[in-house]
Short mmCIF file of N, CA and C and ligand atoms in Angstrom, two decimals:
data_model
loop_
_atom_site.label_atom_id
_atom_site.label_comp_id
_atom_site.label_asym_id
_atom_site.label_seq_id
_atom_site.Cartn_x
_atom_site.Cartn_y
_atom_site.Cartn_z
N UNK A 1 -19.79 0.13 -2.53
CA UNK A 1 -19.75 -0.72 -3.71
C UNK A 1 -18.37 -1.37 -3.83
N UNK A 2 -18.38 -2.67 -4.12
CA UNK A 2 -17.10 -3.37 -4.29
C UNK A 2 -16.58 -3.11 -5.71
N UNK A 3 -15.34 -2.64 -5.77
CA UNK A 3 -14.75 -2.27 -7.06
C UNK A 3 -13.91 -3.42 -7.61
N UNK A 4 -13.72 -3.43 -8.92
CA UNK A 4 -12.82 -4.40 -9.54
C UNK A 4 -11.38 -4.01 -9.21
N UNK A 5 -10.57 -5.00 -8.85
CA UNK A 5 -9.16 -4.74 -8.57
C UNK A 5 -8.36 -5.02 -9.84
N UNK A 6 -7.66 -3.98 -10.28
CA UNK A 6 -6.85 -4.06 -11.50
C UNK A 6 -5.72 -5.07 -11.29
N UNK A 7 -5.44 -5.88 -12.30
CA UNK A 7 -4.43 -6.92 -12.16
C UNK A 7 -3.14 -6.62 -12.92
N UNK A 8 -2.08 -7.28 -12.46
CA UNK A 8 -0.72 -7.14 -12.98
C UNK A 8 -0.73 -7.09 -14.51
N UNK A 9 -0.05 -6.10 -15.04
CA UNK A 9 0.00 -5.94 -16.49
C UNK A 9 -0.78 -4.71 -16.95
N UNK A 10 -1.73 -4.25 -16.10
CA UNK A 10 -2.50 -3.05 -16.45
C UNK A 10 -1.61 -1.81 -16.29
N UNK A 11 -1.62 -0.93 -17.30
CA UNK A 11 -0.69 0.22 -17.25
C UNK A 11 -0.90 1.17 -16.06
N UNK A 12 -2.11 1.23 -15.50
CA UNK A 12 -2.34 2.18 -14.40
C UNK A 12 -1.47 1.82 -13.18
N UNK A 13 -1.09 0.54 -13.08
CA UNK A 13 -0.25 0.10 -11.95
C UNK A 13 1.18 0.61 -12.08
N UNK A 14 1.53 1.11 -13.27
CA UNK A 14 2.89 1.60 -13.51
C UNK A 14 2.95 3.12 -13.59
N UNK A 15 1.82 3.76 -13.31
CA UNK A 15 1.77 5.21 -13.43
C UNK A 15 2.21 5.89 -12.14
N UNK A 16 2.87 7.03 -12.27
CA UNK A 16 3.10 7.87 -11.09
C UNK A 16 1.81 8.67 -10.89
N UNK A 17 1.17 8.47 -9.75
CA UNK A 17 -0.17 9.03 -9.56
C UNK A 17 -0.12 10.52 -9.25
N UNK A 18 -1.25 11.19 -9.50
CA UNK A 18 -1.38 12.63 -9.29
C UNK A 18 -1.82 12.92 -7.85
N UNK A 19 -1.40 14.09 -7.35
CA UNK A 19 -1.86 14.51 -6.03
C UNK A 19 -3.37 14.69 -6.02
N UNK A 20 -3.99 14.41 -4.87
CA UNK A 20 -5.39 14.76 -4.66
C UNK A 20 -5.38 16.25 -4.29
N UNK A 21 -6.05 17.06 -5.09
CA UNK A 21 -6.01 18.50 -4.83
C UNK A 21 -7.28 18.98 -4.14
N UNK A 22 -8.37 18.23 -4.30
CA UNK A 22 -9.61 18.64 -3.65
C UNK A 22 -10.37 17.38 -3.21
N UNK A 23 -10.80 17.38 -1.96
CA UNK A 23 -11.56 16.23 -1.45
C UNK A 23 -13.05 16.53 -1.67
N UNK A 24 -13.58 16.05 -2.79
CA UNK A 24 -14.99 16.27 -3.09
C UNK A 24 -15.79 14.99 -2.82
N UNK A 25 -17.08 15.01 -3.12
CA UNK A 25 -17.95 13.86 -2.86
C UNK A 25 -17.45 12.59 -3.57
N UNK A 26 -16.88 12.82 -4.75
CA UNK A 26 -16.39 11.69 -5.54
C UNK A 26 -15.24 10.96 -4.81
N UNK A 27 -14.36 11.75 -4.21
CA UNK A 27 -13.23 11.17 -3.46
C UNK A 27 -13.75 10.45 -2.22
N UNK A 28 -14.69 11.07 -1.53
CA UNK A 28 -15.25 10.45 -0.31
C UNK A 28 -15.90 9.11 -0.67
N UNK A 29 -16.62 9.08 -1.78
CA UNK A 29 -17.26 7.83 -2.23
C UNK A 29 -16.20 6.79 -2.63
N UNK A 30 -15.15 7.25 -3.32
CA UNK A 30 -14.07 6.35 -3.74
C UNK A 30 -13.43 5.69 -2.52
N UNK A 31 -13.18 6.50 -1.47
CA UNK A 31 -12.56 5.95 -0.25
C UNK A 31 -13.48 4.91 0.39
N UNK A 32 -14.77 5.21 0.49
CA UNK A 32 -15.72 4.25 1.06
C UNK A 32 -15.70 2.95 0.25
N UNK A 33 -15.68 3.07 -1.06
CA UNK A 33 -15.67 1.89 -1.93
C UNK A 33 -14.35 1.12 -1.80
N UNK A 34 -13.24 1.85 -1.67
CA UNK A 34 -11.94 1.18 -1.52
C UNK A 34 -11.87 0.41 -0.21
N UNK A 35 -12.41 0.99 0.86
CA UNK A 35 -12.42 0.29 2.16
C UNK A 35 -13.24 -1.00 2.05
N UNK A 36 -14.40 -0.88 1.42
CA UNK A 36 -15.28 -2.05 1.25
C UNK A 36 -14.58 -3.12 0.40
N UNK A 37 -13.90 -2.67 -0.64
CA UNK A 37 -13.21 -3.59 -1.56
C UNK A 37 -12.06 -4.30 -0.85
N UNK A 38 -11.31 -3.53 -0.02
CA UNK A 38 -10.19 -4.12 0.72
C UNK A 38 -10.68 -5.20 1.69
N UNK A 39 -11.75 -4.91 2.42
CA UNK A 39 -12.30 -5.87 3.37
C UNK A 39 -12.77 -7.12 2.64
N UNK A 40 -13.50 -6.91 1.53
CA UNK A 40 -14.03 -8.01 0.74
C UNK A 40 -12.91 -8.93 0.23
N UNK A 41 -11.75 -8.33 -0.09
CA UNK A 41 -10.64 -9.09 -0.66
C UNK A 41 -9.68 -9.60 0.42
N UNK A 42 -10.02 -9.36 1.70
CA UNK A 42 -9.14 -9.75 2.81
C UNK A 42 -7.75 -9.14 2.70
N UNK A 43 -7.67 -7.90 2.22
CA UNK A 43 -6.37 -7.25 2.08
C UNK A 43 -6.04 -6.42 3.29
N UNK A 44 -4.75 -6.08 3.47
CA UNK A 44 -4.35 -5.16 4.53
C UNK A 44 -4.12 -3.76 3.98
N UNK A 45 -4.21 -3.61 2.66
CA UNK A 45 -4.03 -2.29 2.07
C UNK A 45 -4.51 -2.28 0.64
N UNK A 46 -4.88 -1.09 0.18
CA UNK A 46 -5.32 -0.93 -1.21
C UNK A 46 -5.03 0.52 -1.63
N UNK A 47 -4.40 0.66 -2.78
CA UNK A 47 -4.06 1.98 -3.30
C UNK A 47 -4.97 2.30 -4.49
N UNK A 48 -5.25 3.60 -4.69
CA UNK A 48 -6.20 4.01 -5.73
C UNK A 48 -5.89 3.42 -7.12
N UNK A 49 -4.60 3.38 -7.54
CA UNK A 49 -4.35 2.81 -8.87
C UNK A 49 -4.82 1.36 -8.99
N UNK A 50 -4.91 0.65 -7.87
CA UNK A 50 -5.38 -0.74 -7.91
C UNK A 50 -6.86 -0.86 -8.25
N UNK A 51 -7.58 0.26 -8.16
CA UNK A 51 -8.97 0.26 -8.62
C UNK A 51 -9.09 1.17 -9.85
N UNK A 52 -7.94 1.41 -10.50
CA UNK A 52 -7.94 2.09 -11.78
C UNK A 52 -7.93 3.61 -11.72
N UNK A 53 -7.63 4.17 -10.53
CA UNK A 53 -7.66 5.63 -10.36
C UNK A 53 -6.24 6.12 -10.06
N UNK A 54 -5.69 7.01 -10.91
CA UNK A 54 -4.29 7.42 -10.73
C UNK A 54 -4.17 8.62 -9.80
N UNK A 55 -4.60 8.44 -8.57
CA UNK A 55 -4.51 9.48 -7.54
C UNK A 55 -3.70 8.98 -6.37
N UNK A 56 -3.03 9.94 -5.67
CA UNK A 56 -2.23 9.58 -4.50
C UNK A 56 -3.15 9.44 -3.28
N UNK A 57 -3.71 8.26 -3.16
CA UNK A 57 -4.71 7.96 -2.15
C UNK A 57 -4.62 6.46 -1.86
N UNK A 58 -4.63 6.10 -0.57
CA UNK A 58 -4.59 4.67 -0.22
C UNK A 58 -5.28 4.43 1.11
N UNK A 59 -5.63 3.17 1.34
CA UNK A 59 -6.23 2.75 2.61
C UNK A 59 -5.45 1.54 3.14
N UNK A 60 -5.36 1.45 4.46
CA UNK A 60 -4.64 0.35 5.12
C UNK A 60 -5.44 -0.07 6.34
N UNK A 61 -5.49 -1.37 6.61
CA UNK A 61 -6.03 -1.84 7.88
C UNK A 61 -5.26 -3.07 8.34
N UNK A 62 -4.45 -2.91 9.38
CA UNK A 62 -3.69 -4.04 9.93
C UNK A 62 -4.18 -4.37 11.34
N UNK A 63 -5.41 -3.94 11.66
CA UNK A 63 -5.90 -4.10 13.04
C UNK A 63 -6.23 -5.55 13.39
N UNK A 64 -6.21 -6.47 12.39
CA UNK A 64 -6.44 -7.89 12.69
C UNK A 64 -5.35 -8.44 13.59
N UNK A 65 -4.18 -7.77 13.63
CA UNK A 65 -3.07 -8.27 14.43
C UNK A 65 -2.42 -7.15 15.24
N UNK A 66 -2.89 -6.93 16.48
CA UNK A 66 -2.36 -5.84 17.30
C UNK A 66 -0.87 -6.02 17.62
N UNK A 67 -0.35 -7.25 17.45
CA UNK A 67 1.07 -7.53 17.76
C UNK A 67 1.97 -7.30 16.55
N UNK A 68 1.42 -6.78 15.45
CA UNK A 68 2.20 -6.70 14.22
C UNK A 68 3.18 -5.53 14.19
N UNK A 69 3.13 -4.69 15.24
CA UNK A 69 4.10 -3.59 15.35
C UNK A 69 4.69 -3.64 16.76
N UNK A 70 5.88 -3.03 16.94
CA UNK A 70 6.41 -2.98 18.30
C UNK A 70 6.24 -1.59 18.91
N UNK A 71 5.98 -0.59 18.05
CA UNK A 71 5.68 0.74 18.60
C UNK A 71 4.86 1.54 17.60
N UNK A 72 4.14 2.52 18.13
CA UNK A 72 3.36 3.42 17.27
C UNK A 72 3.28 4.78 17.94
N UNK A 73 3.74 5.79 17.23
CA UNK A 73 3.55 7.16 17.69
C UNK A 73 2.71 7.89 16.65
N UNK A 74 1.71 8.61 17.13
CA UNK A 74 0.87 9.43 16.25
C UNK A 74 1.03 10.87 16.70
N UNK A 75 1.52 11.71 15.82
CA UNK A 75 1.81 13.11 16.13
C UNK A 75 2.64 13.22 17.42
N UNK A 76 3.62 12.32 17.54
CA UNK A 76 4.58 12.38 18.64
C UNK A 76 4.16 11.69 19.93
N UNK A 77 2.92 11.20 19.99
CA UNK A 77 2.43 10.55 21.22
C UNK A 77 2.24 9.05 20.98
N UNK A 78 2.51 8.25 22.01
CA UNK A 78 2.22 6.82 21.92
C UNK A 78 0.74 6.62 21.64
N UNK A 79 0.43 5.68 20.76
CA UNK A 79 -0.97 5.48 20.40
C UNK A 79 -1.28 4.01 20.19
N UNK A 80 -2.56 3.65 20.27
CA UNK A 80 -3.03 2.30 19.98
C UNK A 80 -3.26 2.15 18.48
N UNK A 81 -2.95 0.97 17.98
CA UNK A 81 -3.15 0.69 16.56
C UNK A 81 -4.61 0.91 16.15
N UNK A 82 -5.52 0.39 16.97
CA UNK A 82 -6.95 0.48 16.60
C UNK A 82 -7.42 1.93 16.45
N UNK A 83 -6.74 2.84 17.17
CA UNK A 83 -7.21 4.24 17.15
C UNK A 83 -7.03 4.89 15.78
N UNK A 84 -6.17 4.31 14.92
CA UNK A 84 -5.96 4.93 13.60
C UNK A 84 -6.40 4.02 12.45
N UNK A 85 -7.07 2.89 12.78
CA UNK A 85 -7.49 1.94 11.75
C UNK A 85 -8.99 2.04 11.50
N UNK A 86 -9.47 1.90 10.26
CA UNK A 86 -8.65 1.83 9.05
C UNK A 86 -8.01 3.19 8.78
N UNK A 87 -6.83 3.13 8.21
CA UNK A 87 -6.06 4.33 7.93
C UNK A 87 -6.30 4.74 6.48
N UNK A 88 -6.71 6.00 6.30
CA UNK A 88 -6.95 6.54 4.96
C UNK A 88 -6.03 7.75 4.79
N UNK A 89 -5.36 7.87 3.68
CA UNK A 89 -4.49 9.04 3.50
C UNK A 89 -4.36 9.44 2.03
N UNK A 90 -4.03 10.72 1.86
CA UNK A 90 -3.76 11.26 0.51
C UNK A 90 -2.37 11.90 0.53
N UNK A 91 -1.76 11.99 -0.63
CA UNK A 91 -0.50 12.74 -0.82
C UNK A 91 0.53 12.49 0.29
N UNK A 92 0.88 11.23 0.55
CA UNK A 92 1.75 10.90 1.68
C UNK A 92 3.22 11.26 1.44
N UNK A 93 3.95 11.42 2.54
CA UNK A 93 5.41 11.54 2.48
C UNK A 93 6.00 10.55 3.46
N UNK A 94 7.14 9.97 3.09
CA UNK A 94 7.74 8.92 3.92
C UNK A 94 9.21 9.21 4.18
N UNK A 95 9.63 8.93 5.43
CA UNK A 95 11.06 8.89 5.75
C UNK A 95 11.34 7.51 6.34
N UNK A 96 12.54 6.98 6.06
CA UNK A 96 12.84 5.59 6.38
C UNK A 96 13.96 5.46 7.39
N UNK A 97 13.95 4.38 8.15
CA UNK A 97 15.09 4.02 8.99
C UNK A 97 16.17 3.42 8.10
N UNK A 98 17.41 3.41 8.60
CA UNK A 98 18.48 2.77 7.85
C UNK A 98 18.42 1.26 7.99
N UNK A 99 17.99 0.82 9.15
CA UNK A 99 17.90 -0.62 9.41
C UNK A 99 16.86 -1.24 8.48
N UNK A 100 17.20 -2.41 7.93
CA UNK A 100 16.25 -3.09 7.04
C UNK A 100 15.81 -4.41 7.62
N UNK A 101 14.73 -4.94 7.06
CA UNK A 101 14.12 -6.14 7.59
C UNK A 101 13.42 -6.86 6.43
N UNK A 102 13.47 -8.20 6.45
CA UNK A 102 12.75 -8.97 5.42
C UNK A 102 11.38 -9.37 5.93
N UNK A 103 10.43 -9.43 5.02
CA UNK A 103 9.09 -9.89 5.38
C UNK A 103 8.37 -10.37 4.14
N UNK A 104 7.37 -11.23 4.34
CA UNK A 104 6.63 -11.77 3.20
C UNK A 104 5.57 -10.79 2.76
N UNK A 105 5.48 -10.57 1.46
CA UNK A 105 4.45 -9.67 0.93
C UNK A 105 3.68 -10.35 -0.19
N UNK A 106 2.45 -9.90 -0.35
CA UNK A 106 1.63 -10.25 -1.48
C UNK A 106 0.95 -8.97 -1.93
N UNK A 107 0.13 -9.07 -2.96
CA UNK A 107 -0.53 -7.87 -3.46
C UNK A 107 -1.84 -8.29 -4.12
N UNK A 108 -2.91 -7.55 -3.85
CA UNK A 108 -4.21 -7.88 -4.43
C UNK A 108 -4.20 -7.77 -5.96
N UNK A 109 -3.19 -7.06 -6.50
CA UNK A 109 -3.08 -6.92 -7.96
C UNK A 109 -2.14 -7.95 -8.58
N UNK A 110 -1.52 -8.80 -7.73
CA UNK A 110 -0.61 -9.84 -8.24
C UNK A 110 -1.01 -11.14 -7.55
N UNK A 111 -2.15 -11.67 -7.95
CA UNK A 111 -2.76 -12.80 -7.26
C UNK A 111 -1.88 -14.04 -7.31
N UNK A 112 -1.83 -14.73 -6.17
CA UNK A 112 -1.17 -16.02 -6.12
C UNK A 112 0.33 -15.96 -5.93
N UNK A 113 0.89 -14.75 -5.83
CA UNK A 113 2.34 -14.65 -5.66
C UNK A 113 2.66 -13.96 -4.34
N UNK A 114 3.49 -14.62 -3.53
CA UNK A 114 3.99 -14.02 -2.31
C UNK A 114 5.50 -14.17 -2.31
N UNK A 115 6.20 -13.21 -1.74
CA UNK A 115 7.66 -13.30 -1.75
C UNK A 115 8.24 -12.44 -0.63
N UNK A 116 9.48 -12.74 -0.28
CA UNK A 116 10.20 -11.99 0.73
C UNK A 116 10.70 -10.67 0.14
N UNK A 117 10.44 -9.59 0.85
CA UNK A 117 10.93 -8.28 0.41
C UNK A 117 11.67 -7.63 1.57
N UNK A 118 12.88 -7.13 1.26
CA UNK A 118 13.67 -6.44 2.26
C UNK A 118 13.40 -4.94 2.15
N UNK A 119 13.00 -4.36 3.27
CA UNK A 119 12.66 -2.93 3.28
C UNK A 119 13.15 -2.31 4.58
N UNK A 120 13.22 -0.97 4.62
CA UNK A 120 13.49 -0.30 5.89
C UNK A 120 12.52 -0.79 6.97
N UNK A 121 13.04 -1.02 8.19
CA UNK A 121 12.26 -1.64 9.26
C UNK A 121 11.26 -0.67 9.89
N UNK A 122 11.60 0.62 9.87
CA UNK A 122 10.72 1.61 10.50
C UNK A 122 10.55 2.81 9.58
N UNK A 123 9.44 3.51 9.74
CA UNK A 123 9.17 4.69 8.91
C UNK A 123 8.59 5.83 9.75
N UNK A 124 8.74 7.02 9.21
CA UNK A 124 7.95 8.16 9.70
C UNK A 124 7.15 8.65 8.50
N UNK A 125 5.83 8.53 8.61
CA UNK A 125 4.95 8.87 7.48
C UNK A 125 4.15 10.11 7.81
N UNK A 126 4.13 11.05 6.88
CA UNK A 126 3.28 12.23 7.01
C UNK A 126 2.07 12.00 6.12
N UNK A 127 0.90 11.89 6.75
CA UNK A 127 -0.28 11.40 6.05
C UNK A 127 -1.44 12.40 6.13
N UNK A 128 -1.57 13.28 5.14
CA UNK A 128 -2.73 14.17 5.10
C UNK A 128 -4.04 13.36 5.08
N UNK A 129 -5.01 13.84 5.85
CA UNK A 129 -6.30 13.18 5.97
C UNK A 129 -7.34 13.87 5.10
N UNK A 130 -8.45 13.21 4.87
CA UNK A 130 -9.50 13.78 4.02
C UNK A 130 -10.04 15.09 4.59
N UNK A 131 -10.03 15.23 5.93
CA UNK A 131 -10.61 16.42 6.57
C UNK A 131 -9.61 17.59 6.65
N UNK A 132 -8.43 17.41 6.05
CA UNK A 132 -7.47 18.50 6.04
C UNK A 132 -6.45 18.43 7.16
N UNK A 133 -6.69 17.60 8.18
CA UNK A 133 -5.69 17.41 9.24
C UNK A 133 -4.56 16.53 8.70
N UNK A 134 -3.48 16.44 9.48
CA UNK A 134 -2.34 15.63 9.06
C UNK A 134 -1.94 14.70 10.21
N UNK A 135 -1.80 13.40 9.90
CA UNK A 135 -1.29 12.44 10.88
C UNK A 135 0.19 12.23 10.60
N UNK A 136 1.01 12.38 11.65
CA UNK A 136 2.39 11.97 11.50
C UNK A 136 2.57 10.68 12.28
N UNK A 137 2.90 9.60 11.56
CA UNK A 137 2.95 8.27 12.16
C UNK A 137 4.37 7.73 12.13
N UNK A 138 4.84 7.30 13.31
CA UNK A 138 6.12 6.61 13.38
C UNK A 138 5.83 5.19 13.85
N UNK A 139 6.32 4.21 13.09
CA UNK A 139 6.02 2.83 13.45
C UNK A 139 6.98 1.87 12.74
N UNK A 140 6.78 0.57 13.02
CA UNK A 140 7.61 -0.47 12.40
C UNK A 140 6.70 -1.65 12.03
N UNK A 141 7.28 -2.81 11.89
CA UNK A 141 6.51 -4.03 11.67
C UNK A 141 5.63 -3.97 10.42
N UNK A 142 4.49 -4.63 10.52
CA UNK A 142 3.61 -4.76 9.35
C UNK A 142 3.07 -3.41 8.88
N UNK A 143 2.83 -2.49 9.82
CA UNK A 143 2.30 -1.18 9.40
C UNK A 143 3.34 -0.40 8.59
N UNK A 144 4.60 -0.46 9.03
CA UNK A 144 5.67 0.21 8.26
C UNK A 144 5.78 -0.40 6.87
N UNK A 145 5.66 -1.72 6.80
CA UNK A 145 5.75 -2.43 5.52
C UNK A 145 4.56 -2.07 4.62
N UNK A 146 3.36 -2.06 5.22
CA UNK A 146 2.16 -1.75 4.43
C UNK A 146 2.22 -0.32 3.89
N UNK A 147 2.68 0.61 4.72
CA UNK A 147 2.80 2.00 4.26
C UNK A 147 3.76 2.09 3.07
N UNK A 148 4.89 1.40 3.16
CA UNK A 148 5.86 1.44 2.06
C UNK A 148 5.28 0.78 0.81
N UNK A 149 4.60 -0.35 0.99
CA UNK A 149 4.02 -1.08 -0.14
C UNK A 149 2.96 -0.23 -0.85
N UNK A 150 2.06 0.39 -0.06
CA UNK A 150 0.97 1.17 -0.67
C UNK A 150 1.52 2.45 -1.32
N UNK A 151 2.47 3.10 -0.65
CA UNK A 151 3.02 4.34 -1.22
C UNK A 151 3.84 4.02 -2.47
N UNK A 152 4.50 2.86 -2.51
CA UNK A 152 5.13 2.41 -3.76
C UNK A 152 4.10 2.37 -4.90
N UNK A 153 2.90 1.85 -4.62
CA UNK A 153 1.85 1.78 -5.66
C UNK A 153 1.59 3.17 -6.25
N UNK A 154 1.63 4.21 -5.41
CA UNK A 154 1.32 5.56 -5.89
C UNK A 154 2.41 6.08 -6.82
N UNK A 155 3.58 5.40 -6.78
CA UNK A 155 4.69 5.77 -7.66
C UNK A 155 4.89 4.76 -8.79
N UNK A 156 3.92 3.88 -8.97
CA UNK A 156 4.01 2.89 -10.06
C UNK A 156 4.98 1.76 -9.77
N UNK A 157 5.30 1.56 -8.48
CA UNK A 157 6.26 0.52 -8.09
C UNK A 157 5.50 -0.64 -7.43
N UNK A 158 5.85 -1.88 -7.81
CA UNK A 158 5.21 -3.08 -7.24
C UNK A 158 6.23 -3.85 -6.41
N UNK A 159 5.72 -4.66 -5.46
CA UNK A 159 6.67 -5.33 -4.56
C UNK A 159 7.62 -6.27 -5.29
N UNK A 160 7.17 -6.80 -6.44
CA UNK A 160 8.05 -7.71 -7.20
C UNK A 160 9.26 -6.97 -7.80
N UNK A 161 9.17 -5.63 -7.86
CA UNK A 161 10.33 -4.83 -8.32
C UNK A 161 11.41 -4.78 -7.25
N UNK A 162 11.04 -5.11 -6.02
CA UNK A 162 11.96 -4.92 -4.89
C UNK A 162 12.57 -6.22 -4.38
N UNK A 163 12.40 -7.29 -5.15
CA UNK A 163 12.98 -8.57 -4.75
C UNK A 163 14.50 -8.53 -4.93
N UNK A 164 15.17 -9.40 -4.17
CA UNK A 164 16.61 -9.57 -4.36
C UNK A 164 16.84 -10.08 -5.79
N UNK A 165 18.01 -9.75 -6.39
CA UNK A 165 18.26 -10.10 -7.80
C UNK A 165 17.99 -11.57 -8.14
N UNK A 166 18.42 -12.50 -7.30
CA UNK A 166 18.22 -13.92 -7.59
C UNK A 166 16.73 -14.26 -7.58
N UNK A 167 16.01 -13.76 -6.60
CA UNK A 167 14.57 -14.02 -6.49
C UNK A 167 13.84 -13.43 -7.70
N UNK A 168 14.34 -12.30 -8.18
CA UNK A 168 13.72 -11.63 -9.32
C UNK A 168 13.79 -12.51 -10.56
N UNK A 169 14.92 -13.15 -10.75
CA UNK A 169 15.11 -14.02 -11.91
C UNK A 169 14.10 -15.17 -11.85
N UNK A 170 13.97 -15.80 -10.68
CA UNK A 170 13.06 -16.95 -10.59
C UNK A 170 11.59 -16.49 -10.64
N UNK A 171 11.34 -15.24 -10.33
CA UNK A 171 9.97 -14.70 -10.36
C UNK A 171 9.53 -14.39 -11.80
N UNK A 172 10.51 -14.18 -12.67
CA UNK A 172 10.23 -13.66 -14.01
C UNK A 172 9.21 -14.52 -14.77
N UNK A 173 9.40 -15.84 -14.73
CA UNK A 173 8.50 -16.72 -15.48
C UNK A 173 7.11 -16.76 -14.87
N UNK A 174 7.04 -16.72 -13.53
CA UNK A 174 5.73 -16.71 -12.88
C UNK A 174 4.96 -15.46 -13.26
N UNK A 175 5.67 -14.34 -13.33
CA UNK A 175 5.01 -13.08 -13.70
C UNK A 175 4.56 -13.11 -15.16
N UNK A 176 5.38 -13.74 -16.00
CA UNK A 176 5.04 -13.84 -17.41
C UNK A 176 3.75 -14.66 -17.59
N UNK A 177 3.68 -15.78 -16.83
CA UNK A 177 2.47 -16.60 -16.87
C UNK A 177 1.24 -15.81 -16.42
N UNK A 178 1.45 -15.01 -15.38
CA UNK A 178 0.37 -14.20 -14.82
C UNK A 178 -0.13 -13.20 -15.87
N UNK A 179 0.79 -12.61 -16.61
CA UNK A 179 0.41 -11.68 -17.68
C UNK A 179 -0.48 -12.39 -18.69
N UNK A 180 -0.12 -13.64 -19.02
CA UNK A 180 -0.92 -14.44 -19.94
C UNK A 180 -2.33 -14.63 -19.40
N UNK A 181 -2.42 -15.03 -18.12
CA UNK A 181 -3.73 -15.25 -17.48
C UNK A 181 -4.55 -13.97 -17.45
N UNK A 182 -3.88 -12.86 -17.24
CA UNK A 182 -4.59 -11.59 -17.14
C UNK A 182 -4.93 -11.02 -18.51
N UNK A 183 -4.57 -11.75 -19.56
CA UNK A 183 -4.90 -11.34 -20.91
C UNK A 183 -4.07 -10.17 -21.40
N UNK A 184 -2.89 -10.00 -20.77
CA UNK A 184 -2.06 -8.86 -21.17
C UNK A 184 -0.67 -9.28 -21.56
N UNK A 185 -0.49 -10.59 -21.78
CA UNK A 185 0.84 -11.10 -22.11
C UNK A 185 1.17 -10.94 -23.57
NI1 LIG B 201 -0.18 -4.15 -3.50
#
């Protein structure tokens, strides 16, 4: 089932989400619906709060572009991007490289706005799976960016919070207009 995507201004997007403590039928159904919703919206990632659920759960699929990363290790071994896509995880943990990189981001909850965001270039993500196993993923490029963006959602952080100070000022009015459109201004 395709779910409604919560839009900028909704309080659930600012919540620090709760850990998933039990993977029951409801969670399995939620994940299936989130995957369907992400595909329908042409997104590369979707976090549970974006469909109104304050749980530490997200889905990512960057397999449309195999060149979007320069390396990928899964549990310490070199791996193909397709082998882990779509990526579903709960209760993630992230470690970051010191090196940073700029890239363009958008968000399904902030329609019509894209901007440059500077973030750590590479990550090591510990990603518990629905079946109880754990994927440890080391990567860079778009997958590293998507992991950081989605995990930010689980902490109530949006990409527009991470703009450079000058860009933030010029973004302010666009966001205000968006709040008006979303009926929350
Ligand atoms: Ni987003």
